[in-house]
mmCIF file of C-alpha atoms in Angstrom:
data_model
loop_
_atom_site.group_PDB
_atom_site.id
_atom_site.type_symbol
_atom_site.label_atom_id
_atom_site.label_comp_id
_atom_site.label_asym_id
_atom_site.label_seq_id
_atom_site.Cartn_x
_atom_site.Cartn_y
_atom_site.Cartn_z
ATOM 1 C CA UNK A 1 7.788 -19.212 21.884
ATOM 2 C CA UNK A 2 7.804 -19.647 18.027
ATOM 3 C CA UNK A 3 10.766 -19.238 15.873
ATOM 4 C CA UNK A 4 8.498 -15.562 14.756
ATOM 5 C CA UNK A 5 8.846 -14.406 18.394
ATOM 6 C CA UNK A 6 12.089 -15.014 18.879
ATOM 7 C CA UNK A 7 12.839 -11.932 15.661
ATOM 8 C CA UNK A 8 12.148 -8.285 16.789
ATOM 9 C CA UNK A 9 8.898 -7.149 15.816
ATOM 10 C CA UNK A 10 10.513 -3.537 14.402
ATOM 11 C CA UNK A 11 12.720 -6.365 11.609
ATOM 12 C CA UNK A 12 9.692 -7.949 10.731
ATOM 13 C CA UNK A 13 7.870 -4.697 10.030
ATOM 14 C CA UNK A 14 11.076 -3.580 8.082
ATOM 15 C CA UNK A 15 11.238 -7.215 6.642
ATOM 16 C CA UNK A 16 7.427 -7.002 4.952
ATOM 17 C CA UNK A 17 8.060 -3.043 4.047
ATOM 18 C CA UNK A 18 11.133 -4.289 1.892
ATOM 19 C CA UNK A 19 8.621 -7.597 0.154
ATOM 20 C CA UNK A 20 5.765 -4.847 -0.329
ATOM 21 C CA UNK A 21 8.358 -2.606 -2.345
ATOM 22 C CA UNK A 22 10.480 -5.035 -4.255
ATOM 23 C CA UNK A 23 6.865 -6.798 -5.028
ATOM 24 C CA UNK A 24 5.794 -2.993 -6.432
ATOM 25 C CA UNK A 25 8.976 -2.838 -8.526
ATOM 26 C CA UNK A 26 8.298 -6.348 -10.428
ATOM 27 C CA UNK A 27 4.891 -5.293 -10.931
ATOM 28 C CA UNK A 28 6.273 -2.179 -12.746
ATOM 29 C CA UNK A 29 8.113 -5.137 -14.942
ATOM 30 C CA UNK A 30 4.452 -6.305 -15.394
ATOM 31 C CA UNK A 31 2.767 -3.576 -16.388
ATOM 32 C CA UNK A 32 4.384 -2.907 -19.189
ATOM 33 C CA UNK A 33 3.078 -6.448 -20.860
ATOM 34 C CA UNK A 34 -0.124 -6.328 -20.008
ATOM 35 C CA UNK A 35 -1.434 -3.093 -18.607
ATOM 36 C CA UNK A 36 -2.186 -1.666 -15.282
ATOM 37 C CA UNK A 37 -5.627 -3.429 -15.191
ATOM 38 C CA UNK A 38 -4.452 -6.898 -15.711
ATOM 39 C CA UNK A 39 -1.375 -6.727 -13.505
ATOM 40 C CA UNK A 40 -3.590 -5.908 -10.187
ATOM 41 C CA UNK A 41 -5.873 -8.243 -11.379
ATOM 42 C CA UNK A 42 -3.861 -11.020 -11.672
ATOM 43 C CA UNK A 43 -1.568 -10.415 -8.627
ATOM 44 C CA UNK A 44 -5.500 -10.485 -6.878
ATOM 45 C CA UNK A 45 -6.550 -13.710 -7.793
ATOM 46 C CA UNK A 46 -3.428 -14.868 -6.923
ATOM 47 C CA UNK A 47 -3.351 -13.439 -3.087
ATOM 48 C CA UNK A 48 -7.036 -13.357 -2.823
ATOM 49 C CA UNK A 49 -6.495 -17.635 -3.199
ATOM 50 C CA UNK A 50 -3.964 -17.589 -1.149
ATOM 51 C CA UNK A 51 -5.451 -15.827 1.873
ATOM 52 C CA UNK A 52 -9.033 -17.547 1.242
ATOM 53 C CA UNK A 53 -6.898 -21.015 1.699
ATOM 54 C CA UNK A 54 -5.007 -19.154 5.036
ATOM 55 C CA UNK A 55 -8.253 -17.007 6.998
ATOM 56 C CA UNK A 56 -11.007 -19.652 5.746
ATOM 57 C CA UNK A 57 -13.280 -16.987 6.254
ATOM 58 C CA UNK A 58 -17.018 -17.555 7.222
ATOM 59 C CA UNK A 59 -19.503 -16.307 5.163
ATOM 60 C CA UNK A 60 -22.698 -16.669 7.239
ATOM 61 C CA UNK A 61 -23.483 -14.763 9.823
ATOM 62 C CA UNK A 62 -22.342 -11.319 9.366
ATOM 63 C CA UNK A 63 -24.442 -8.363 9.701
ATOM 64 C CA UNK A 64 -25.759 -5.835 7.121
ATOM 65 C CA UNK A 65 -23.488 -3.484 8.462
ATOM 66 C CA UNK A 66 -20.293 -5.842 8.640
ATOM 67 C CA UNK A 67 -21.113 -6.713 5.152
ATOM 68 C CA UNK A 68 -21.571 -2.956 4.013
ATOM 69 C CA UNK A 69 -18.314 -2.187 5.685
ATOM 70 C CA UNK A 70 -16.262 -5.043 3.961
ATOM 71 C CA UNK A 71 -17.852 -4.309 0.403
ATOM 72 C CA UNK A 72 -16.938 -0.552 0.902
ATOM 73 C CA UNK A 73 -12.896 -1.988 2.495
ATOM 74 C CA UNK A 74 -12.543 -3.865 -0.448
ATOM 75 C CA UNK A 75 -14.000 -1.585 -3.313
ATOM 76 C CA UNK A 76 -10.961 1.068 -1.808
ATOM 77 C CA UNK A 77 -8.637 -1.788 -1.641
ATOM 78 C CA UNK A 78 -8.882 -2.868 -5.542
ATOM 79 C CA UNK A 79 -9.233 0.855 -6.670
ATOM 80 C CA UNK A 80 -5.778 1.933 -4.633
ATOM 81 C CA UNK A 81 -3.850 -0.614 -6.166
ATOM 82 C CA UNK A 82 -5.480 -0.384 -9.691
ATOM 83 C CA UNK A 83 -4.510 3.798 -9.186
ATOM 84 C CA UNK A 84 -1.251 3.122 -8.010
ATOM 85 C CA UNK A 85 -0.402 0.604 -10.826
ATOM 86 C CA UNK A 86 -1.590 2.733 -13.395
ATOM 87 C CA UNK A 87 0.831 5.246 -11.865
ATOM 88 C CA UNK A 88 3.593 2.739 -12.073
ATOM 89 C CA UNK A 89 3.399 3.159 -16.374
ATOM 90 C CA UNK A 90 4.132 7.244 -16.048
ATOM 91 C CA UNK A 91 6.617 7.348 -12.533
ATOM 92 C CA UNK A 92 9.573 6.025 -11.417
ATOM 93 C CA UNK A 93 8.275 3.910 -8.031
ATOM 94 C CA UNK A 94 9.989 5.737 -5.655
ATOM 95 C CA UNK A 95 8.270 8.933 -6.749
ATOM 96 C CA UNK A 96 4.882 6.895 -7.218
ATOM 97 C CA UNK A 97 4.835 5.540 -3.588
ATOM 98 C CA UNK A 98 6.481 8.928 -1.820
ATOM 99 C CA UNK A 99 3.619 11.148 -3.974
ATOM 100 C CA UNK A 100 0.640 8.618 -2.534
ATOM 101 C CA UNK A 101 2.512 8.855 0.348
ATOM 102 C CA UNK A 102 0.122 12.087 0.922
ATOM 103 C CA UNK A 103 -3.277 10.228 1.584
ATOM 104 C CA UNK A 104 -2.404 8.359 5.086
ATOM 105 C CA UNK A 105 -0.074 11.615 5.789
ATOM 106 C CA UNK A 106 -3.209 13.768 5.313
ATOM 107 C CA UNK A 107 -5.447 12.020 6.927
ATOM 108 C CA UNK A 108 -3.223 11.476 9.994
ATOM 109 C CA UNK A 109 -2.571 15.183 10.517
ATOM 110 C CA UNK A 110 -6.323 15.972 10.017
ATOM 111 C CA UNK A 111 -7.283 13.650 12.483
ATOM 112 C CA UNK A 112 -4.735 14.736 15.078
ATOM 113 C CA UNK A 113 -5.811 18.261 14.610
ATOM 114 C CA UNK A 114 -1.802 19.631 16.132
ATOM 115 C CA UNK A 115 -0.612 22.516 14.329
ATOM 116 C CA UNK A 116 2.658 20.665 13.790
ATOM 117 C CA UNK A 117 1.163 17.706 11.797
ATOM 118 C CA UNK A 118 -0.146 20.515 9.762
ATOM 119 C CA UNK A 119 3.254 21.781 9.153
ATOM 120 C CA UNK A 120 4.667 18.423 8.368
ATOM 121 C CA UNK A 121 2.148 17.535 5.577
ATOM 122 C CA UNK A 122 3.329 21.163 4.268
ATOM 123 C CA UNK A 123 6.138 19.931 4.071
ATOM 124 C CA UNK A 124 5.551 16.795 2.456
ATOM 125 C CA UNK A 125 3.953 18.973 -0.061
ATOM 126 C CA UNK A 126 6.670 20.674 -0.916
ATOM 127 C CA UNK A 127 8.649 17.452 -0.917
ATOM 128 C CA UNK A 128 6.096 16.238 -3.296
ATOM 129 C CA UNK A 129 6.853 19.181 -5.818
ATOM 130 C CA UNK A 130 10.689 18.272 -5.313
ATOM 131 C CA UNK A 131 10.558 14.875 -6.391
ATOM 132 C CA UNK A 132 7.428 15.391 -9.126
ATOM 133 C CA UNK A 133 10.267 17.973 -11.150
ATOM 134 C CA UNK A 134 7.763 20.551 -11.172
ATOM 135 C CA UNK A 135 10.774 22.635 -10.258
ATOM 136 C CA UNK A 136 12.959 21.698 -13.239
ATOM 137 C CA UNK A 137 10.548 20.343 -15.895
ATOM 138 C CA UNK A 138 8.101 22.922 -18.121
ATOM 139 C CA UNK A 139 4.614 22.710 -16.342
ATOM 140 C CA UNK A 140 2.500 21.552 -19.474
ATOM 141 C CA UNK A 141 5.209 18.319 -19.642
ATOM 142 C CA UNK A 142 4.846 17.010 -16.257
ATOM 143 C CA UNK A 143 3.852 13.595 -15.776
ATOM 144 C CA UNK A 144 -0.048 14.420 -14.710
ATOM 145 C CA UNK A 145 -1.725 11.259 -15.691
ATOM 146 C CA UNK A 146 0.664 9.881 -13.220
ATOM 147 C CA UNK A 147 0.979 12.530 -10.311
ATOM 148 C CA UNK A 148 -3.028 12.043 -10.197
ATOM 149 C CA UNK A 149 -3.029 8.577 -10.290
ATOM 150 C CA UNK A 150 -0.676 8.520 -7.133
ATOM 151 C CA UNK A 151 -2.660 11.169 -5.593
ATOM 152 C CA UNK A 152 -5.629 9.248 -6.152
ATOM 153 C CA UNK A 153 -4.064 5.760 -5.039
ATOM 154 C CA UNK A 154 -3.315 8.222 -1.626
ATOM 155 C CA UNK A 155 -6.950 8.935 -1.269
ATOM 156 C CA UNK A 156 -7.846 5.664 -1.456
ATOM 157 C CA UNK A 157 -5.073 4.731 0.772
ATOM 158 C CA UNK A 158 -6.437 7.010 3.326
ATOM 159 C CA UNK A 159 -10.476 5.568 3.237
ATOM 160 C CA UNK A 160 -8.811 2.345 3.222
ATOM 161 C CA UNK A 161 -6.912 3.242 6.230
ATOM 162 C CA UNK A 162 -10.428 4.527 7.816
ATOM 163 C CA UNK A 163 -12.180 1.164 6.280
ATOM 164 C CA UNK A 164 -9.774 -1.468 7.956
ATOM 165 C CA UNK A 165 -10.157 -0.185 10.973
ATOM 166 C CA UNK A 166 -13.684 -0.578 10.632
ATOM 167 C CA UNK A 167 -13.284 -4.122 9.113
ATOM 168 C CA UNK A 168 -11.091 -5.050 11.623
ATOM 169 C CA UNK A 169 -13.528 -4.403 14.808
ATOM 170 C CA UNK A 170 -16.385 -6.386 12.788
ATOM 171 C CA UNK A 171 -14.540 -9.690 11.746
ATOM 172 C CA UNK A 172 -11.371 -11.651 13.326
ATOM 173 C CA UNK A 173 -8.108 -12.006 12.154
ATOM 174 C CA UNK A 174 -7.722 -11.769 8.809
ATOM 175 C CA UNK A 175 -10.844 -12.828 7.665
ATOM 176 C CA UNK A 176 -12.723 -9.051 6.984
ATOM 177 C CA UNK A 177 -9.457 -8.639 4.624
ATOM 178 C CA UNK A 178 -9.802 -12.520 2.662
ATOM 179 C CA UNK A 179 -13.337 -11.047 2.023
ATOM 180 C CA UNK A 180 -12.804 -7.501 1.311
ATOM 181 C CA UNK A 181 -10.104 -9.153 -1.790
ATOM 182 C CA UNK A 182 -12.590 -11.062 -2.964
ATOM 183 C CA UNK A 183 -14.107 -7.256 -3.603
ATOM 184 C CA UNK A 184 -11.328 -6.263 -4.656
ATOM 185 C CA UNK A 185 -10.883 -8.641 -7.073
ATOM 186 C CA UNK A 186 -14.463 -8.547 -8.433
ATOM 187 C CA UNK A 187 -13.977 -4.162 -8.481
ATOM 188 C CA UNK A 188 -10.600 -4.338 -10.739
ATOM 189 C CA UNK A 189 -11.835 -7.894 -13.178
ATOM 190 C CA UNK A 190 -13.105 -5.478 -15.619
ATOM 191 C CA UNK A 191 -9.756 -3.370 -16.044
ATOM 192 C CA UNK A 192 -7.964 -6.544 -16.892
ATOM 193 C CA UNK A 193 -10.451 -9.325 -18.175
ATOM 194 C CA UNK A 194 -9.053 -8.274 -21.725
ATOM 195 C CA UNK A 195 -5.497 -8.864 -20.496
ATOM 196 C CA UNK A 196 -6.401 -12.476 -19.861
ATOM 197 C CA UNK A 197 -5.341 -13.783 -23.676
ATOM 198 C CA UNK A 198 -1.851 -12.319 -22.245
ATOM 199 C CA UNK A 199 -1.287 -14.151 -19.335
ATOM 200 C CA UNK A 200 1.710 -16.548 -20.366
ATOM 201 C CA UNK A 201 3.611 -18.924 -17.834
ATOM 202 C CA UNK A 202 6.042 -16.009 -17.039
ATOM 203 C CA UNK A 203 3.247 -13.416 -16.267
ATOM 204 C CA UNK A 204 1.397 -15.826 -14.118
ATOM 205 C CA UNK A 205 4.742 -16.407 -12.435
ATOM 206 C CA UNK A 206 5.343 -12.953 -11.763
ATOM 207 C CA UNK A 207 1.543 -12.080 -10.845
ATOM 208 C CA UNK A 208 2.038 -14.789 -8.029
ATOM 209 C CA UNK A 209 5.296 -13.632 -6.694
ATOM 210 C CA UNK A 210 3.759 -10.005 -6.910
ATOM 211 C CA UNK A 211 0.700 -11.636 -4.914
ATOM 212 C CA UNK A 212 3.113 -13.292 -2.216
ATOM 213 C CA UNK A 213 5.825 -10.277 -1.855
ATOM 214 C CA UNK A 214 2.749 -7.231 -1.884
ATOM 215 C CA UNK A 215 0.324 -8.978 0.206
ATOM 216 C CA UNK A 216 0.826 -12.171 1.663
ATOM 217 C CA UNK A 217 4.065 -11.949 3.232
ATOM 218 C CA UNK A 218 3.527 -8.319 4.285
ATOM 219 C CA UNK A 219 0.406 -8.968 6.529
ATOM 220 C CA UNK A 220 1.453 -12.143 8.054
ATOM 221 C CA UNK A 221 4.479 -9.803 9.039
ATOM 222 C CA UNK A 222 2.362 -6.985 10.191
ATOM 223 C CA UNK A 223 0.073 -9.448 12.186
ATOM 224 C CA UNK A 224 2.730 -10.646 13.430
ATOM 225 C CA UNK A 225 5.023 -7.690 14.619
ATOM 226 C CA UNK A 226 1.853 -5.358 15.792
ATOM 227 C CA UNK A 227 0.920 -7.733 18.474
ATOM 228 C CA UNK A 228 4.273 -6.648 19.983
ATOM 229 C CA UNK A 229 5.058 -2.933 18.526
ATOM 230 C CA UNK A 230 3.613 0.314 19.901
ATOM 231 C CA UNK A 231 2.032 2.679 17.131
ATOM 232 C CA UNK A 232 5.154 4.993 17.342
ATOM 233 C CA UNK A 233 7.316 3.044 15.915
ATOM 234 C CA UNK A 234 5.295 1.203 13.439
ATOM 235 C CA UNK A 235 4.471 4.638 12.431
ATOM 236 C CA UNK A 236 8.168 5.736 12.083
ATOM 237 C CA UNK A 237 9.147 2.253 10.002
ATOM 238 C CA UNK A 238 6.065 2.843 7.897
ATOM 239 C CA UNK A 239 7.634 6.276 6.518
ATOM 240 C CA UNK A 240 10.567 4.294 5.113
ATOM 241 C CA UNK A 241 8.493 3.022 2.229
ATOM 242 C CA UNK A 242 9.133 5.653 0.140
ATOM 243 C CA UNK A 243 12.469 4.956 0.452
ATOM 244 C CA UNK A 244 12.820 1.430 0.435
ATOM 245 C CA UNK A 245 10.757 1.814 -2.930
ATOM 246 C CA UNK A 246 13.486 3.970 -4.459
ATOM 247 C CA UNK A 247 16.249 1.515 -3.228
ATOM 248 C CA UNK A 248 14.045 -1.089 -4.981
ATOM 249 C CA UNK A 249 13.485 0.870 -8.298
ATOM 250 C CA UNK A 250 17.216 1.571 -8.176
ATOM 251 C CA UNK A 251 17.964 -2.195 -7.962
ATOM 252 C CA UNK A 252 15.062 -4.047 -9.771
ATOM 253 C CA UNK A 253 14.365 -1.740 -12.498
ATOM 254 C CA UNK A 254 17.672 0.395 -12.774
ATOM 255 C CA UNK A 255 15.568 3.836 -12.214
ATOM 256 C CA UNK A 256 17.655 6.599 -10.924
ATOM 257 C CA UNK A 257 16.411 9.533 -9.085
ATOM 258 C CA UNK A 258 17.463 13.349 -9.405
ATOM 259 C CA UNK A 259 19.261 14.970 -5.972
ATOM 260 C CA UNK A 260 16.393 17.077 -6.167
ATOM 261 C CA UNK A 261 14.069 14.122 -5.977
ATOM 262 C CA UNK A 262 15.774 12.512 -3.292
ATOM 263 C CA UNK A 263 15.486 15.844 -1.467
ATOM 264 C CA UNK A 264 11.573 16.321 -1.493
ATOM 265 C CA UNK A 265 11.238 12.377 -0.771
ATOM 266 C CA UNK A 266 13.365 13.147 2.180
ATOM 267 C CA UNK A 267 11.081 15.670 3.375
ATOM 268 C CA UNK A 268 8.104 13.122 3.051
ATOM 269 C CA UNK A 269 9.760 10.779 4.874
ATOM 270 C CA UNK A 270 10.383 13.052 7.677
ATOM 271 C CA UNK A 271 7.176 14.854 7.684
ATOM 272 C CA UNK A 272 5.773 10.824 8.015
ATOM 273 C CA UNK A 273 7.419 9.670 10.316
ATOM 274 C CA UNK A 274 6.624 12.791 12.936
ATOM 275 C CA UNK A 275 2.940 12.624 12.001
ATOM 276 C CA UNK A 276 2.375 8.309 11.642
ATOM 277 C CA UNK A 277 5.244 8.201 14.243
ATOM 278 C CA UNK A 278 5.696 10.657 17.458
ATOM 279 C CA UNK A 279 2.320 11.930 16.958
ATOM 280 C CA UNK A 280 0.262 8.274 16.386
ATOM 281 C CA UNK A 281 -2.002 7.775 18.854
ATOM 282 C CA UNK A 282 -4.070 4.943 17.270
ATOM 283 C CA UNK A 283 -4.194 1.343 16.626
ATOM 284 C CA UNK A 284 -0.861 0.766 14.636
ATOM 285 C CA UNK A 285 -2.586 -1.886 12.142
ATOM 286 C CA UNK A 286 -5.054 0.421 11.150
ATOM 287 C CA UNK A 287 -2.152 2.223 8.863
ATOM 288 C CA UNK A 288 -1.225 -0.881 7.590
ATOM 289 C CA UNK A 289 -0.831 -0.694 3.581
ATOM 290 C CA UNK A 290 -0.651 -2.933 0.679
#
């Protein structure tokens, strides 16, 4: 038994949920200096390296269909986190990850088909209108370039969702995911090649923390922990990201969130956690984010 057996699988989910978060929250830092484009682009070099040098993938012998599948994986991969970053320069975190929290919630309760998982992403709706302000703030000065980047970061989340399980039945390991990066990273180049004059010895050293604490470290968790977790409660842990990513705005980037807001993300995480949780009935990786 390894020293990774020997720690609960639930801690080590919990463990890669809090890296994935606190990794979002310095990326916010990073956008900032030089855009959403060239932060995902540079924190995907950085992890696409460093899982190339880990899965060693091959790349002979795959089938038209493998290959189609992993191009399409990683072309939803680079555009959810280039989405979701650009989000990061109009929201708060906490409200970025609970409002893309909606794709893998929708697509969960449509593929269940129970009336209740229809009720529960109802109510993650409303939560969503809780914790956008829509409530409070004038409609024409909501943040809209950022609600419908996180909604769109959610639908990509969701095909992504559909696309690793895919990826996952047609290569080992993590090798369908060190070649669907190297997608990823070729889809999102052009959104930050003119960020490259910018990258100074700090941003490189945040881009490959970012790289290590929102993608390496979380899936050698996940691997890790799924071999030994059932789907309900790797669903149930998966709904605490949106709060875990308002404990790390609150901590990393001082960003403090309305009662209001902490009501409707509340609701989220409680309509999540009955749909990815007590109603999962799938393969618990395939719901794996990044």
């Amino acid at each position: 038994m390894t020293t990774a057996d020997r720690i609960p699988a639930p801690v080590l989910v919990l463990c890669g949920i809090v890296s994935v978060q606190f990794g979002g929250a310095l990326a916010q830092t990073l956008v900032p200096v030089i855009g959403a484009g060239g932060s995902v682009t540079v924190r995907l070099v950085f992890a696409t390296v460093l899982l190339l040098a880990i899965a060693r993938p091959r790349w002979r012998g795959h089938s038209r269909r493998a290959w189609a599948t992993v191009v399409a994986f990683g072309v939803a991969l680079g555009l959810m986190n280039y989405a979701f970053y650009g989000s990061l320069a109009h929201l708060p975190i906490g409200v970025a990850v609970t409002i893309e929290f909606i794709g893998p919630l929708a697509l969960a309760a449509a593929l269940s088909r129970r009336l209740l998982d229809g009720l529960a992403v109802l109510t993650a709706a409303g939560g969503v209108v809780l914790i956008s302000q829509a409530l409070h703030v004038p409609f024409a000065d909501l943040e809209w370039t950022g609600i419908g980047l996180a909604l769109t970061a959610g639908a990509f989340w969701a095909a992504y969702i559909v696309l690793s399980g895919r990826t996952g039945a047609e290569f080992p390991q993590l090798e369908g995911l060190a070649l669907a990066m190297v997608v990823a990273t070729v889809v999102t180049l052009p959104f930050g090649v003119a960020s490259i004059p910018g990258w100074t010895p700090a941003v490189l050293a945040k881009g490959l923390g970012i790289a290590v604490m929102s993608s390496v470290l979380p899936y050698s968790l996940e691997l890790l922990a799924l071999r030994r977790l059932r789907a309900q409660v790797f669903g149930i842990l998966l709904s605490l990201e949106p709060a875990f990513a308002a404990l790390a705005g609150l901590l990393v980037l001082g960003q403090h969130l309305r009662a209001t807001q902490l009501v409707g993300m509340a609701l989220v995480v409680a309509a999540s956690a009955l749909v990815l949780g007590l109603g999962a009935r799938r393969d618990p990786a395939q719901t794996v984010s990044t």
